[in-house]
Tab-separated table of C-alpha atoms and ligand atoms in Angstrom:
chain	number	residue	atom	x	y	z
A	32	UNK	CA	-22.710	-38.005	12.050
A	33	UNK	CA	-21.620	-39.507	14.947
A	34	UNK	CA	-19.225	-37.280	17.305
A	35	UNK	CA	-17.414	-37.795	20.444
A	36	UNK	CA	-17.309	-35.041	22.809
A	37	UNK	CA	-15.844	-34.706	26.830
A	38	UNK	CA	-18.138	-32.747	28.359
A	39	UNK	CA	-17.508	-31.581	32.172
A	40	UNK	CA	-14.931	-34.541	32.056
A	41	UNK	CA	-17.225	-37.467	31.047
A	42	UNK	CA	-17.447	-39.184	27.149
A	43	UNK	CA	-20.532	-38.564	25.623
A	44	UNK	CA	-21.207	-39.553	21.976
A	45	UNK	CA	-23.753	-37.821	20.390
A	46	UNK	CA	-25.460	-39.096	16.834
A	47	UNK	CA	-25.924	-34.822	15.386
A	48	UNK	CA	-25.636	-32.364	12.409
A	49	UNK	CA	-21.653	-31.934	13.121
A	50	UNK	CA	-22.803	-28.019	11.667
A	51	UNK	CA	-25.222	-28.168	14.790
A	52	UNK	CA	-24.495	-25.164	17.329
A	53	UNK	CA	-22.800	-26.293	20.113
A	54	UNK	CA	-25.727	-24.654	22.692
A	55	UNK	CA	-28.636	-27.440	20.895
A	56	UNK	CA	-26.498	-30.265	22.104
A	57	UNK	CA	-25.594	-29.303	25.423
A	58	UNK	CA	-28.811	-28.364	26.055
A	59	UNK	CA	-31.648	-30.123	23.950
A	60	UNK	CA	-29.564	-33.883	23.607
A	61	UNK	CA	-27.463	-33.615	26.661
A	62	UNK	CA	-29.727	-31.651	29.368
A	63	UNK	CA	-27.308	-29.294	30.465
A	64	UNK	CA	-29.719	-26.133	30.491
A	65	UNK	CA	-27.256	-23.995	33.083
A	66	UNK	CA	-25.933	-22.374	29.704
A	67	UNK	CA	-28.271	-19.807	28.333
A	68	UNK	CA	-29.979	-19.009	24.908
A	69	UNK	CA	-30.534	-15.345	24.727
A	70	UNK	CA	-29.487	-14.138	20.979
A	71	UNK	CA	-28.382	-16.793	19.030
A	72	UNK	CA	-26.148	-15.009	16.919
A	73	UNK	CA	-22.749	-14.061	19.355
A	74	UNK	CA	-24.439	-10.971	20.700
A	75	UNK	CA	-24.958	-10.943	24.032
A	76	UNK	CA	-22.662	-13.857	25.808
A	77	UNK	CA	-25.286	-15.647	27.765
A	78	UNK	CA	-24.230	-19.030	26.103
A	79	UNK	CA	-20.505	-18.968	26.508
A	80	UNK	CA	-18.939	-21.766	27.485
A	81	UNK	CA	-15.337	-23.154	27.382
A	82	UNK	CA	-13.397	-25.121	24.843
A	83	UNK	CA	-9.890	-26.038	26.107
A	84	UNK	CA	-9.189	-23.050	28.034
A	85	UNK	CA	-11.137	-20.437	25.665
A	86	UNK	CA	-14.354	-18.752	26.646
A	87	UNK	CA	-16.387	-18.903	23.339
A	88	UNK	CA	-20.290	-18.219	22.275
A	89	UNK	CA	-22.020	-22.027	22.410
A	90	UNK	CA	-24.456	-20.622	19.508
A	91	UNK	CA	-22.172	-19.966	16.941
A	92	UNK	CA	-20.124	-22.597	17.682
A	93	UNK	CA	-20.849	-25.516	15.114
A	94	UNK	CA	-20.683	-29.102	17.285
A	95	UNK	CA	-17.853	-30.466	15.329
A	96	UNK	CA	-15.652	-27.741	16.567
A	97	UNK	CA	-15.405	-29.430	20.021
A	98	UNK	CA	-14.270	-32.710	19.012
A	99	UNK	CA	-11.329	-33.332	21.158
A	100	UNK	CA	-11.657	-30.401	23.435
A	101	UNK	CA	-12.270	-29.991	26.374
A	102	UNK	CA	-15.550	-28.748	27.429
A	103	UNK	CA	-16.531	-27.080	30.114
A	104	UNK	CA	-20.357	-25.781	31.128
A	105	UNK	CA	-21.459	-24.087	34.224
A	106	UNK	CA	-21.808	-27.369	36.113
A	107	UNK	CA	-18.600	-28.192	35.581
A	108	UNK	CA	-16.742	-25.078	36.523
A	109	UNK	CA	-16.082	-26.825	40.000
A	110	UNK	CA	-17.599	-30.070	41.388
A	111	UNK	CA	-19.408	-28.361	43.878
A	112	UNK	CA	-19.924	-24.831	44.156
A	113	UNK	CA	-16.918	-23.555	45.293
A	114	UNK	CA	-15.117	-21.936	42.113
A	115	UNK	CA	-13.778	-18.670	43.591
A	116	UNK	CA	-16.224	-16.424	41.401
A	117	UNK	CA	-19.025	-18.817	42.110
A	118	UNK	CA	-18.357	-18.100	46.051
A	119	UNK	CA	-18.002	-14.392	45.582
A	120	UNK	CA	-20.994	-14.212	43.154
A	121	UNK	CA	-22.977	-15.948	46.078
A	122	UNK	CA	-21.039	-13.305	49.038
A	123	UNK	CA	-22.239	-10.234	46.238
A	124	UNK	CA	-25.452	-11.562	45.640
A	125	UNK	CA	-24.923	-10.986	42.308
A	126	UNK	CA	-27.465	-12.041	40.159
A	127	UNK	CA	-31.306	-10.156	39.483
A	128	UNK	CA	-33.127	-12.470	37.300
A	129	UNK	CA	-29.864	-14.651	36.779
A	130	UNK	CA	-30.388	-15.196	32.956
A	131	UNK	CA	-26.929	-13.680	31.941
A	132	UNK	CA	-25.020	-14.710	34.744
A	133	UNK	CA	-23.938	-18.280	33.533
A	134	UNK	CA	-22.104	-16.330	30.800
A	135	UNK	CA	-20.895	-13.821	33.211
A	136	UNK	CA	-19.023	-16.484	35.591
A	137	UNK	CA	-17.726	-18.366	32.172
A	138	UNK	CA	-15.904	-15.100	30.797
A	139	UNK	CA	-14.949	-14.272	34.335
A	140	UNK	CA	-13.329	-17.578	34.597
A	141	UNK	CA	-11.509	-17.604	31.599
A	142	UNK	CA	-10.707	-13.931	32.311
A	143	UNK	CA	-8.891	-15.060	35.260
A	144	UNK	CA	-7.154	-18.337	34.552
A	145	UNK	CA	-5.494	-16.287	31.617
A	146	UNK	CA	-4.797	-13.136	34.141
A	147	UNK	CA	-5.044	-14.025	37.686
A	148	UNK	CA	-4.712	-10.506	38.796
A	149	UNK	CA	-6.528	-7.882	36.377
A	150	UNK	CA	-7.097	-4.644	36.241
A	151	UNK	CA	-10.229	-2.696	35.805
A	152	UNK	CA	-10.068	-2.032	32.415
A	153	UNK	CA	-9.280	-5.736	31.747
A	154	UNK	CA	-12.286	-6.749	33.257
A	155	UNK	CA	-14.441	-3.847	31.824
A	156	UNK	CA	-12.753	-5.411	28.112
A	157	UNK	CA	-13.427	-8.959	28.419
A	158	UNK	CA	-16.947	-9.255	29.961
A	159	UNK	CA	-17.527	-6.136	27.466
A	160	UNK	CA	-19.272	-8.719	25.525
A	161	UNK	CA	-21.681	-10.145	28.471
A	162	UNK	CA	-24.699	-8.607	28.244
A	163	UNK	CA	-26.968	-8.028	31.729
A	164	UNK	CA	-30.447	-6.566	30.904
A	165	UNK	CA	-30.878	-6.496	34.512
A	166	UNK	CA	-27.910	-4.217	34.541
A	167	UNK	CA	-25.974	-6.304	37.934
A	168	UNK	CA	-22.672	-5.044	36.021
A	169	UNK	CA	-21.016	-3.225	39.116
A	170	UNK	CA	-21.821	-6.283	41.426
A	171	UNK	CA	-20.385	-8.585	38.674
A	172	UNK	CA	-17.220	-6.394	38.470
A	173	UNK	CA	-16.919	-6.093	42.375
A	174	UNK	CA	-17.164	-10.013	42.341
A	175	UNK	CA	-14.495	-10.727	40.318
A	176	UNK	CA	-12.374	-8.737	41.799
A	177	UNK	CA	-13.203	-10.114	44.803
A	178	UNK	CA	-12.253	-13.743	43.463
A	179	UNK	CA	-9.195	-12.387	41.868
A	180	UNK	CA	-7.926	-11.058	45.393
A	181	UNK	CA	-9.067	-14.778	46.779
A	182	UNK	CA	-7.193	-16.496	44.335
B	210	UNK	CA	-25.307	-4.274	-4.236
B	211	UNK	CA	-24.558	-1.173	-5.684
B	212	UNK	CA	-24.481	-0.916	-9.485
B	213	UNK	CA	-23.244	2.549	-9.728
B	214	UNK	CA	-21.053	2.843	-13.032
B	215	UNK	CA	-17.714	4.466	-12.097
B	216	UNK	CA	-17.291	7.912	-13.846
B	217	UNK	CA	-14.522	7.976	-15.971
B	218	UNK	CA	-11.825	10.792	-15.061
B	219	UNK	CA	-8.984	11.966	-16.926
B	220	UNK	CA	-5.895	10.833	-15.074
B	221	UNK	CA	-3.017	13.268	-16.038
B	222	UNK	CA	0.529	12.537	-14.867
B	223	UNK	CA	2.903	14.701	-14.379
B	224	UNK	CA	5.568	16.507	-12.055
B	225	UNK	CA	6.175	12.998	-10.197
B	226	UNK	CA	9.724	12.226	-11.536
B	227	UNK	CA	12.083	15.328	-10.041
B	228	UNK	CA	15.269	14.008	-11.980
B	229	UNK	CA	13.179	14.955	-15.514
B	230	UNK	CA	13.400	18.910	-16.261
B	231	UNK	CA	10.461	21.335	-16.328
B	232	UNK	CA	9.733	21.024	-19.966
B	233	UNK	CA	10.338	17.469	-20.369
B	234	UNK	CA	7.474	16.739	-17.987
B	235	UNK	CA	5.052	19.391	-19.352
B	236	UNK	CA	5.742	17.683	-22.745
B	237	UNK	CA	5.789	13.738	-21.953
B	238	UNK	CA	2.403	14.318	-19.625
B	239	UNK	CA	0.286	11.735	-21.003
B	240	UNK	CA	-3.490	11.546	-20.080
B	241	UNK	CA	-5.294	8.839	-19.383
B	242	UNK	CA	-8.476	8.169	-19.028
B	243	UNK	CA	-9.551	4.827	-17.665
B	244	UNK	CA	-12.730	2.620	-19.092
B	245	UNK	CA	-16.216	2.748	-17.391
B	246	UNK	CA	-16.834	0.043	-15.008
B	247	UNK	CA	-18.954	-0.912	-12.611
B	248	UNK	CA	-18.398	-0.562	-9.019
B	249	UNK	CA	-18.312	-4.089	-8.303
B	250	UNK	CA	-15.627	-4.702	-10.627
B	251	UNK	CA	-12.286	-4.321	-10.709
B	252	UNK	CA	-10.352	-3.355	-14.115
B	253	UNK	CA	-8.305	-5.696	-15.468
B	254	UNK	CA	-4.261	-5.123	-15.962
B	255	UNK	CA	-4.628	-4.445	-19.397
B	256	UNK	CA	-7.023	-1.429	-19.301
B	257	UNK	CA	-3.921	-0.066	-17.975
B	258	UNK	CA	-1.814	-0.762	-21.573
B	259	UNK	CA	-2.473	2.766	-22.934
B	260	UNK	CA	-0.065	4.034	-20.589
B	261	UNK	CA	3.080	3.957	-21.720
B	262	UNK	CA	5.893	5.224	-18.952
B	263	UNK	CA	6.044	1.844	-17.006
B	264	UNK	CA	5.901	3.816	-13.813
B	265	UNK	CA	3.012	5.729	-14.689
B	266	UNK	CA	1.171	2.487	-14.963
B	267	UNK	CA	2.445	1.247	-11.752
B	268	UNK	CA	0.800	4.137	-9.880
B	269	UNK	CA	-2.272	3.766	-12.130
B	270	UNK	CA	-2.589	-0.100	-11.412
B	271	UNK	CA	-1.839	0.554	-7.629
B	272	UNK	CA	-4.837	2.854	-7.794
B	273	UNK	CA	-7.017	0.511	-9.095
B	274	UNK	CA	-5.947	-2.194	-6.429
B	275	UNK	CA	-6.609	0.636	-3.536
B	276	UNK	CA	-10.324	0.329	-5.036
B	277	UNK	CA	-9.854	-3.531	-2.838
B	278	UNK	CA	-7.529	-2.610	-0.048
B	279	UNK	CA	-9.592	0.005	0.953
B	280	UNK	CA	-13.253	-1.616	0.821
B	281	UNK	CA	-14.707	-2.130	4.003
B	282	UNK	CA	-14.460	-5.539	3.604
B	283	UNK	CA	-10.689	-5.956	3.668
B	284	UNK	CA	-10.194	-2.121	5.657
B	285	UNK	CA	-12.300	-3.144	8.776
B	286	UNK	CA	-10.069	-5.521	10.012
B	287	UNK	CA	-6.925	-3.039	9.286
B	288	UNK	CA	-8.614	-0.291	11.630
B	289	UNK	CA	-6.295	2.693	12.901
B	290	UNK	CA	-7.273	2.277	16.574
B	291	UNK	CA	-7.655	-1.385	18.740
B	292	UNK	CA	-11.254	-2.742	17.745
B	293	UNK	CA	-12.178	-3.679	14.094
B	294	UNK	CA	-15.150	-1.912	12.584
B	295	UNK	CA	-18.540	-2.711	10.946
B	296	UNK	CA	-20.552	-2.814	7.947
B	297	UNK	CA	-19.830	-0.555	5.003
B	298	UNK	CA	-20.215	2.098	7.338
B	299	UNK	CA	-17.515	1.168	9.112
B	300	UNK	CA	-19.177	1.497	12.517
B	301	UNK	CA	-17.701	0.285	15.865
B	302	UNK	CA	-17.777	-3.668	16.164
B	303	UNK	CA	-20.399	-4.720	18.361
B	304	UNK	CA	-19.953	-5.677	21.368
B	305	UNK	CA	-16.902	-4.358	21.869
B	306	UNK	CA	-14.032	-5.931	21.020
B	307	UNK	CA	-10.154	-4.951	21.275
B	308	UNK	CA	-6.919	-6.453	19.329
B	309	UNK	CA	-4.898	-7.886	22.167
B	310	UNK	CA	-1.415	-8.373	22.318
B	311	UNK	CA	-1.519	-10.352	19.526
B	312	UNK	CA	-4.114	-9.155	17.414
B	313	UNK	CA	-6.270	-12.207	17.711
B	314	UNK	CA	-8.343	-10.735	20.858
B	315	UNK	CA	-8.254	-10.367	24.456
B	316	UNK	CA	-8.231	-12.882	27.640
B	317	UNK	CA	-11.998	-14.606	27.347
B	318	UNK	CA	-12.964	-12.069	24.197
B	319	UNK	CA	-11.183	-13.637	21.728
B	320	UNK	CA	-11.395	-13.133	17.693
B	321	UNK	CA	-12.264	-17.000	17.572
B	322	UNK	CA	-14.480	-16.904	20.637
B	323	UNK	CA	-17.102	-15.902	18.558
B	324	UNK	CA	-15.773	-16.090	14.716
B	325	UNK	CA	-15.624	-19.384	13.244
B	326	UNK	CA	-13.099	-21.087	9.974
B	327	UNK	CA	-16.261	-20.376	7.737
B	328	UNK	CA	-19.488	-17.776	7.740
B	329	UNK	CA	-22.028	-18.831	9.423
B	330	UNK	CA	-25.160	-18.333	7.552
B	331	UNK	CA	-27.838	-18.492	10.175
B	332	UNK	CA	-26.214	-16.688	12.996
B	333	UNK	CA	-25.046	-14.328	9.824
B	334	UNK	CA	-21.354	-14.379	11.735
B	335	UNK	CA	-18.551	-14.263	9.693
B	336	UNK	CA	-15.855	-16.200	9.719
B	337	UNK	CA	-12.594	-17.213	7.698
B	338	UNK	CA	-9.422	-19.223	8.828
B	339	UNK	CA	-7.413	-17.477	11.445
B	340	UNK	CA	-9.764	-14.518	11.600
B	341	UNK	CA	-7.954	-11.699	13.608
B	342	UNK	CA	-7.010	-7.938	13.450
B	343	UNK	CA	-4.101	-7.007	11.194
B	344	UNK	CA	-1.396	-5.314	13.243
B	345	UNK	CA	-1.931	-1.507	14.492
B	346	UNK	CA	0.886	-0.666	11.971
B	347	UNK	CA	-0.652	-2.003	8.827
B	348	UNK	CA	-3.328	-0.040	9.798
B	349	UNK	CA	-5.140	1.101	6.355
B	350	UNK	CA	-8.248	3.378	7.137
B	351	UNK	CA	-7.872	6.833	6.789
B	352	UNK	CA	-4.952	5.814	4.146
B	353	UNK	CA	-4.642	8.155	1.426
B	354	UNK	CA	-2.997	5.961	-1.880
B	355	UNK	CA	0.081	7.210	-1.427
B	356	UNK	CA	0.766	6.463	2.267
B	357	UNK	CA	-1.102	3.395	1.747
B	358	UNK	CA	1.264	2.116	-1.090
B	359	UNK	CA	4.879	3.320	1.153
B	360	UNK	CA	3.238	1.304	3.994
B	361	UNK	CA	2.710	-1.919	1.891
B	362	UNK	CA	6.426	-1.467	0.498
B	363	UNK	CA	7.630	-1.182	3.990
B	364	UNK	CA	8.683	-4.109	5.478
B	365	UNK	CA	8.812	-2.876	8.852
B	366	UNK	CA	5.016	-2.540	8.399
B	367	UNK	CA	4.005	-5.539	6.717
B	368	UNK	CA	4.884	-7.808	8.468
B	369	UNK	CA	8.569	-8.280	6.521
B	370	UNK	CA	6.813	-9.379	3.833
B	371	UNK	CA	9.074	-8.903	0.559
B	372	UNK	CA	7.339	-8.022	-2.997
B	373	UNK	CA	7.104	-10.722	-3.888
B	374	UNK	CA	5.252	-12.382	-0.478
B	375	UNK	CA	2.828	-9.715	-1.316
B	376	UNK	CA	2.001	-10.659	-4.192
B	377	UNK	CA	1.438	-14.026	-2.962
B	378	UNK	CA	-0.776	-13.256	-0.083
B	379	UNK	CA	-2.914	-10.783	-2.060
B	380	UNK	CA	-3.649	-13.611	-4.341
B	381	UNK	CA	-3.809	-16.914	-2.319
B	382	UNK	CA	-3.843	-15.704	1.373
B	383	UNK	CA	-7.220	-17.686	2.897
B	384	UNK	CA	-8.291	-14.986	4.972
B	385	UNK	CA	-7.953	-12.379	2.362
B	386	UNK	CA	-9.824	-14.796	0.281
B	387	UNK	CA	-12.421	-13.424	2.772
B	388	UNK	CA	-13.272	-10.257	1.256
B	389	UNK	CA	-15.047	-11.858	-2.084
B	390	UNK	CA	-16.785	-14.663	-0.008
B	391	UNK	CA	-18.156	-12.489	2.751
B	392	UNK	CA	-21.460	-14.193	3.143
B	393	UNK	CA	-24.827	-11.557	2.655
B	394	UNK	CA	-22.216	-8.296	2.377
B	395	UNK	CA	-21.353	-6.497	-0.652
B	396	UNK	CA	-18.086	-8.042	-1.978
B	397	UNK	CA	-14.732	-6.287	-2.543
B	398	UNK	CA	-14.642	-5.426	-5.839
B	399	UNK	CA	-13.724	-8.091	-8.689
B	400	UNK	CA	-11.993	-11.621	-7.414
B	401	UNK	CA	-8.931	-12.461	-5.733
B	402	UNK	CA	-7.347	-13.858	-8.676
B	403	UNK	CA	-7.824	-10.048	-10.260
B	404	UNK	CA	-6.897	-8.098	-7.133
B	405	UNK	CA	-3.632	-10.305	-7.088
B	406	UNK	CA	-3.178	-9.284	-10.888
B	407	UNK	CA	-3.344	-6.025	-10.374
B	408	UNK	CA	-0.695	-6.712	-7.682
B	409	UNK	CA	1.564	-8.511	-9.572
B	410	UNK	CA	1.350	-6.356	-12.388
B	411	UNK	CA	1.993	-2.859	-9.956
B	412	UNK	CA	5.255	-4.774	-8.375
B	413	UNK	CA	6.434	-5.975	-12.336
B	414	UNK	CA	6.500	-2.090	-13.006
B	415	UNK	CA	8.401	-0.991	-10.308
B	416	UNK	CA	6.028	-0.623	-7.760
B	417	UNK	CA	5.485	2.875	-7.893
B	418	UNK	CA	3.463	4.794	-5.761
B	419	UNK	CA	0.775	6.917	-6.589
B	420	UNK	CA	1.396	10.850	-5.939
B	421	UNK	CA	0.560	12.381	-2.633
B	422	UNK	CA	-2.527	14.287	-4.111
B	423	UNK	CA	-4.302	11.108	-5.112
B	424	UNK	CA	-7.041	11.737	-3.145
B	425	UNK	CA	-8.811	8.004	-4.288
B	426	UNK	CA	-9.036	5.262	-6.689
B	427	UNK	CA	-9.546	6.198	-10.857
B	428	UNK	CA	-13.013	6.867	-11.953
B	429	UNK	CA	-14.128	7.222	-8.198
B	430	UNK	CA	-16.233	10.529	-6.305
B	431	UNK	CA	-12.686	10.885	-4.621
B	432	UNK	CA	-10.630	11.666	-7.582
B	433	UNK	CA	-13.472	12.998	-9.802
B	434	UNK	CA	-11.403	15.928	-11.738
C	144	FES	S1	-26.898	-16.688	22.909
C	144	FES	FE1	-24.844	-16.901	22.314
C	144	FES	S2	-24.105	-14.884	22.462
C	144	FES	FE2	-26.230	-14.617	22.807
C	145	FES	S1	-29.239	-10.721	35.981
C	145	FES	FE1	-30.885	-10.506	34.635
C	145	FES	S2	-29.884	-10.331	32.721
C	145	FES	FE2	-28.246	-10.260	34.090
């Protein structure tokens, strides 16, 4: 089945299973390997991405679900670098290994374009679903409230 | 999934109608005792014919229909507190997950962030159109029959739904639909189309509500007697 999708702003149209997760496409077909595989079944948030403005779990997400949304991967959270988590993530050095921290930023971001300003509980709540194995959680919560204050 | 045959229990009613005097009641008490079945079913209306005060049914039938509202497949999403629960244990949802203003999740944790229109089979997620959390105050665990049944009449908790609307969603609503299509979990008991009998059938007798000493559904561990 042939689907059209906008990924980080630019057309693609991909020839896939429209039942296909979400993840296989931006990854295998389209190369973008900045979101992360780590459970496969909406366990552990290291594949979340956004549709529209929603954070949501690229492997459970069947392809077809993103026609005419808006997608948006790591690489295209800003053009360059410069998304305020992505600069305080750097200023934290937040990351160990790094593997969950794609997923981290994504719920972060959608976190704060939803509440620019939340509290501690708000942030514990909706990155309760990010897994880090490395356990980097209190850097990752001092980070975002660093970007919040920044924003 | 469990096979278990439902004992049958003699259902006795009696001393629920205060208008009727002491020896009216003691004489009228008719007992009842409802047919074997097993637990994956649901009796139908008319194992319910024998009884004839038409408000003595209606608590009966509501009984029978608690046997669905309170499975863990429909009760888990009508949890007391702000996250749904899990599995027929009725653990903790994993990850954590909270209701939201609007019952449909929080800010980048949302129902549908994860949850899809349909279950997903390989990823074993389930999912239903407009999957959410029902509202804190049609909150059904911990429910006994009778507070259950006054909570479902209410319309300030249920969502100003009249009789008749609940009859209607019992029977057609797509995400209720859920709880006999749940993907590799045990199903509520029976089908939709027999739960919204039995619903139909309670509100055409009066919707009566079971006594306050109903401790479960007919036939089950809870009302063994
Ligand atoms: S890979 Fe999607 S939530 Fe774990
Ligand atoms: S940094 Fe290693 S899993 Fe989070």
């Amino acid at each position: 089945m042939t689907l059209r999708l906008t990924v980080n702003g630019t057309e693609q149209t991909l020839d896939v299973d429209p039942e296909m997760p979400l993840l296989w496409a931006l990854r295998d077909i389209l190369g973008l390997t900045g979101t992360k595989f780590g459970c496969g079944q909406a366990l552990c948030g290291a594949c979340t991405i956004h549709l529209d403005d929603e954070a949501v779990r690229a492997c459970v997400t069947p392809v077809k679900r993103a026609e005419g949304k808006r997608i948006t991967t790591i690489e295209g959270l800003s053009p360059d670098g410069t998304h305020p988590l992505q600069r305080a993530w750097v200023e934290h050095a937040v990351p160990q290994c790094g593997f969950c921290q794609t997923g981290q930023i994504m719920s972060a971001a959608a976190l704060l374009r939803k509440k620019p300003h939340p509290t501690d509980a708000e942030i514990e709540q909706s990155l309760g679903g990010n897994l880090c194995r490395c356990g980097t959680y209190l850097r990752i919560r001092e980070a975002v409230k660093k970007a919040a204050g920044g924003q | 999934m469990s096979t278990i045959v439902l004992a049958t229990a003699p259902l006795v009613f009696a001393g629920c109608d205060k208008t009727k005097s002491k020896e009216e009641t003691t004489k009228k008490a008719p007992s009842f005792v409802p047919p074997a079945i097993a637990a994956s079913e649901l009796r139908k209306v008319s194992a319910f014919d024998a009884i004839s005060d038409p408000a003595d049914r209606s608590r009966a039938i509501f009984l029978e229909a608690t046997r669905v509202f309170l499975h863990p497949r429909c009760s888990n999403c009508h949890p007391s507190g702000d996250s749904p629960l899990q599995g027929n244990e009725q653990r903790p949802h994993d990850p954590p997950v909270f209701r939201g203003e609007n019952n449909h999740g929080i800010a980048a944790l949302e129902c549908t962030s994860c949850h899809q229109d349909h279950n997903l089979e390989l990823a074993r997620v389930p999912g239903a159109p407009n999957w959410h959390l029902a509202p804190r105050e049609m909150a059904w665990i911990g429910k006994t029959p009778h507070d259950l049944c006054e909570q479902i009449k209410d319309e300030k908790r249920n969502g100003g739904k009249s009789l008749e609307a609940i009859v209607e969603h019992s029977a057609h609503d797509p995400l209720v639909a859920w709880g006999w299509n749940p993907g590799p979990r045990e199903p509520a008991p029976g089908t939709q189309a027999s739960f919204g009998d039995l619903v139909a059938a309670w509100v055409k007798t009066g919707a009566a509500c079971p006594d306050a000493t109903e401790k479960g559904p007919l036939g089950t561990k809870e009302n063994a007697r």
